[in-house]
PDB file of C-alpha atoms in Angstrom:
ATOM      1  CA  MET A 267    -174.811  -5.195-107.253  1.00 54.00           C
ATOM      2  CA  ALA A 268    -176.987  -2.439-105.862  1.00 60.00           C
ATOM      3  CA  THR A 269    -175.057  -0.074-103.630  1.00 75.00           C
ATOM      4  CA  THR A 270    -177.662   2.643-103.138  1.00 88.00           C
ATOM      5  CA  ILE A 271    -179.420   3.125 -99.808  1.00 95.00           C
ATOM      6  CA  ILE A 272    -183.036   4.279-100.201  1.00 97.00           C
ATOM      7  CA  GLU A 273    -185.157   5.797 -97.451  1.00 98.00           C
ATOM      8  CA  TYR A 274    -188.938   5.542 -97.751  1.00 98.00           C
ATOM      9  CA  LEU A 275    -191.034   8.161 -95.975  1.00 98.00           C
ATOM     10  CA  ASP A 276    -194.490   8.129 -94.411  1.00 97.00           C
ATOM     11  CA  LYS A 277    -196.962   9.568 -96.927  1.00 97.00           C
ATOM     12  CA  GLU A 278    -198.605  11.734 -94.241  1.00 96.00           C
ATOM     13  CA  THR A 279    -195.797  12.792 -91.887  1.00 96.00           C
ATOM     14  CA  ASN A 280    -192.675  12.480 -94.085  1.00 97.00           C
ATOM     15  CA  LYS A 281    -190.975  10.570 -91.265  1.00 97.00           C
ATOM     16  CA  PRO A 282    -188.751   7.621 -92.218  1.00 97.00           C
ATOM     17  CA  VAL A 283    -190.723   4.388 -92.406  1.00 97.00           C
ATOM     18  CA  ALA A 284    -188.176   2.032 -93.947  1.00 97.00           C
ATOM     19  CA  THR A 285    -184.621   2.108 -95.223  1.00 97.00           C
ATOM     20  CA  LEU A 286    -183.543  -0.272 -97.967  1.00 96.00           C
ATOM     21  CA  PHE A 287    -179.868  -1.194 -97.762  1.00 93.00           C
ATOM     22  CA  PRO A 288    -178.076  -3.240-100.427  1.00 87.00           C
ATOM     23  CA  THR A 289    -178.731  -6.515 -98.582  1.00 86.00           C
ATOM     24  CA  TYR A 290    -181.628  -5.889 -96.180  1.00 91.00           C
ATOM     25  CA  LEU A 291    -184.672  -3.775 -95.367  1.00 95.00           C
ATOM     26  CA  HIS A 292    -184.743  -1.917 -92.042  1.00 97.00           C
ATOM     27  CA  ILE A 293    -188.208  -1.034 -90.712  1.00 97.00           C
ATOM     28  CA  HIS A 294    -188.116   1.969 -88.363  1.00 97.00           C
ATOM     29  CA  ASP A 295    -189.577   1.829 -84.848  1.00 96.00           C
ATOM     30  CA  GLY A 296    -193.327   2.237 -84.696  1.00 94.00           C
ATOM     31  CA  TYR A 297    -193.903   0.877 -88.196  1.00 95.00           C
ATOM     32  CA  ASP A 298    -193.090  -2.786 -87.579  1.00 91.00           C
ATOM     33  CA  ASN A 299    -196.535  -4.195 -88.350  1.00 90.00           C
ATOM     34  CA  SER A 300    -197.833  -1.619 -90.793  1.00 92.00           C
ATOM     35  CA  PHE A 301    -194.985   0.067 -92.664  1.00 95.00           C
ATOM     36  CA  TYR A 302    -196.391  -0.820 -96.086  1.00 94.00           C
ATOM     37  CA  THR A 303    -199.663   1.035 -95.456  1.00 96.00           C
ATOM     38  CA  HIS A 304    -197.752   4.216 -94.637  1.00 97.00           C
ATOM     39  CA  LEU A 305    -196.201   4.374 -98.108  1.00 98.00           C
ATOM     40  CA  ASN A 306    -197.886   5.983-101.093  1.00 97.00           C
ATOM     41  CA  HIS A 307    -198.567   3.985-104.258  1.00 97.00           C
ATOM     42  CA  ALA A 308    -195.381   5.098-106.040  1.00 97.00           C
ATOM     43  CA  SER A 309    -193.212   4.283-103.014  1.00 97.00           C
ATOM     44  CA  ARG A 310    -194.757   0.821-102.613  1.00 97.00           C
ATOM     45  CA  LYS A 311    -194.172   0.112-106.289  1.00 98.00           C
ATOM     46  CA  ASP A 312    -190.584   1.382-106.135  1.00 97.00           C
ATOM     47  CA  LEU A 313    -189.844  -0.649-103.000  1.00 96.00           C
ATOM     48  CA  GLN A 314    -191.044  -3.844-104.697  1.00 96.00           C
ATOM     49  CA  TYR A 315    -188.966  -3.051-107.787  1.00 96.00           C
ATOM     50  CA  GLN A 316    -185.824  -2.260-105.793  1.00 94.00           C
ATOM     51  CA  ILE A 317    -186.138  -5.465-103.736  1.00 93.00           C
ATOM     52  CA  MET A 318    -186.504  -7.480-106.951  1.00 93.00           C
ATOM     53  CA  LEU A 319    -183.371  -5.854-108.414  1.00 90.00           C
ATOM     54  CA  ARG A 320    -181.370  -6.574-105.273  1.00 89.00           C
ATOM     55  CA  ARG A 321    -182.528 -10.186-105.080  1.00 89.00           C
ATOM     56  CA  LYS A 322    -181.455 -10.725-108.680  1.00 89.00           C
ATOM     57  CA  ALA A 323    -178.080  -9.136-107.989  1.00 84.00           C
ATOM     58  CA  LEU A 324    -177.571 -11.298-104.893  1.00 81.00           C
ATOM     59  CA  GLU A 325    -178.586 -14.448-106.776  1.00 84.00           C
ATOM     60  CA  LYS A 326    -176.199 -13.587-109.594  1.00 82.00           C
ATOM     61  CA  GLY A 327    -173.394 -12.985-107.090  1.00 73.00           C
ATOM     62  CA  ASN A 328    -174.058 -16.322-105.384  1.00 75.00           C
ATOM     63  CA  GLN A 329    -173.778 -18.232-108.671  1.00 74.00           C
ATOM     64  CA  ARG A 330    -170.115 -17.342-109.087  1.00 62.00           C
TER      65      ARG A 330
END
């Protein structure tokens, strides 16, 4: 199971936009409706990949 916490930063200001915990994604204040647009291409791609990995790990854990 994923145990790493990843913080994604605004591509323009370098302020935290979202934090990905092992079981949930926290969107920081002020980015609720538009956090995805504040990420650069590589960060958006990584976020999608990390969420997929965590979903698979959670599904695998629930099958036991």
